[in-house]
Amino acid sequence: RLDRRDALQSTFWMCLFCVNQHASICGGLPAAPEQKENQSAEQFQELCDSHRREIHDPVTGKEFSACKCGTTKHWNTSALCEMDKFDSMMAILDIQVPKVIQRKLSHVIVVDESFEVFSRIWVMAEIAKAQELELNQ
């Protein structure tokens, strides 16, 4: 059945196989915001509320703890960082895949029941890049 639909010839970008988050973001939590001179109390409070949501489990309310894996971290300034490469990889694949298989690259988005995946900035950035490249989604 899949062969008749030509589905066996599809190529997909799946970032879950490509990024080792232990080599970049698991070692700490985002720093608390600092109030700037030109910032209103309301704006600063919004930043503080957003920061609290970022560092606390939405169900239990407990603060997340940093991972103790000990993996060497590579930030965006390092060539070894994997977190900042998906834009480039998607653009390269968009050019290279059609040359190899004579069809356009497709982008698969796996969505959880509560649509929480759309609250992750890297997922939204990946979707935006796929839209920019006009990938099939």
PDB file of C-alpha atoms in Angstrom, residues 2 5 12 17-19 22-23 26 30 43 51 58 60 64 66-67 70 78 94 99 117 123 128 136:
ATOM      1  CA  LEU A   2       2.725   2.464   0.921  1.00  0.00           C
ATOM      2  CA  ARG A   5       1.249   5.795  -2.704  1.00  0.00           C
ATOM      3  CA  PHE A  12      12.104  13.454   6.279  1.00  0.00           C
ATOM      4  CA  PHE A  17      17.820  12.066  16.122  1.00  0.00           C
ATOM      5  CA  CYS A  18      20.226  14.915  15.525  1.00  0.00           C
ATOM      6  CA  VAL A  19      20.591  17.108  18.606  1.00  0.00           C
ATOM      7  CA  HIS A  22      23.047  17.348  27.036  1.00  0.00           C
ATOM      8  CA  ALA A  23      25.887  19.001  25.115  1.00  0.00           C
ATOM      9  CA  CYS A  26      20.848  20.828  30.408  1.00  0.00           C
ATOM     10  CA  PRO A  30      17.714  30.682  32.633  1.00  0.00           C
ATOM     11  CA  GLN A  43       6.707  45.088  31.877  1.00  0.00           C
ATOM     12  CA  HIS A  51      10.756  33.469  33.750  1.00  0.00           C
ATOM     13  CA  PRO A  58       3.466  23.647  35.097  1.00  0.00           C
ATOM     14  CA  THR A  60       3.639  20.345  40.101  1.00  0.00           C
ATOM     15  CA  PHE A  64      13.233  22.350  37.469  1.00  0.00           C
ATOM     16  CA  ALA A  66      19.734  21.317  36.320  1.00  0.00           C
ATOM     17  CA  CYS A  67      21.006  18.040  34.895  1.00  0.00           C
ATOM     18  CA  GLY A  70      28.662  16.404  33.409  1.00  0.00           C
ATOM     19  CA  SER A  78      31.126  27.048  19.339  1.00  0.00           C
ATOM     20  CA  ASP A  94      16.195  21.281   0.894  1.00  0.00           C
ATOM     21  CA  LYS A  99      19.064  16.058  -6.320  1.00  0.00           C
ATOM     22  CA  VAL A 117       5.093  20.837  21.380  1.00  0.00           C
ATOM     23  CA  VAL A 123       9.939  23.677  17.385  1.00  0.00           C
ATOM     24  CA  ALA A 128       9.035  28.760  10.529  1.00  0.00           C
ATOM     25  CA  ASN A 136       5.824  19.992   2.467  1.00  0.00           C
TER      26      ASN A 136
END
